[in-house]
Amino acid sequence: MEITSNIIPEFEKLFRQKLQLNNCKLRKKRQENNYEITTPAKDIFLMYWCEFPEIKLIYQAVGVRTQQTVVYERAIRSHINFCVTSIQESIMMTAKTT
């Protein structure tokens, strides 16, 4: 996927909107393309990528991993997939019209 200056901010904006549906918070880390996601249950996930859109999501073990943690992880992964797919489709539509 070709990276333009708009893709990452567009992904970030859409992803933040999706996370708000689950009352999760996204915090950008100092290192480029690194983010911390905090759930209402105080679970922490680290999200990063070297080559967008190959996004990695890792559970940061800060406590006991519960069934609720699994539910949040599935939702976050679903949000990531939705956002990447939406952006890819947007790029394809833009490419067709130019």
mmCIF file of N, CA and C in Angstrom, residues 92-98:
data_model
loop_
_atom_site.group_PDB
_atom_site.id
_atom_site.type_symbol
_atom_site.label_atom_id
_atom_site.label_comp_id
_atom_site.label_asym_id
_atom_site.label_seq_id
_atom_site.Cartn_x
_atom_site.Cartn_y
_atom_site.Cartn_z
ATOM 1 N N MET A 92 -8.626 3.128 -3.444
ATOM 2 C CA MET A 92 -9.014 2.499 -4.710
ATOM 3 C C MET A 92 -10.020 3.370 -5.461
ATOM 4 N N MET A 93 -10.984 3.944 -4.741
ATOM 5 C CA MET A 93 -11.981 4.812 -5.376
ATOM 6 C C MET A 93 -11.319 6.072 -5.934
ATOM 7 N N THR A 94 -10.378 6.615 -5.201
ATOM 8 C CA THR A 94 -9.666 7.807 -5.643
ATOM 9 C C THR A 94 -8.847 7.490 -6.890
ATOM 10 N N ALA A 95 -8.208 6.327 -6.895
ATOM 11 C CA ALA A 95 -7.396 5.924 -8.038
ATOM 12 C C ALA A 95 -8.253 5.733 -9.285
ATOM 13 N N LYS A 96 -9.469 5.238 -9.122
ATOM 14 C CA LYS A 96 -10.360 5.017 -10.257
ATOM 15 C C LYS A 96 -10.854 6.322 -10.865
ATOM 16 N N THR A 97 -10.994 7.346 -10.031
ATOM 17 C CA THR A 97 -11.530 8.610 -10.517
ATOM 18 C C THR A 97 -10.453 9.522 -11.089
ATOM 19 N N THR A 98 -9.193 9.146 -10.912
ATOM 20 C CA THR A 98 -8.119 10.006 -11.469
ATOM 21 C C THR A 98 -7.548 9.444 -12.739
#
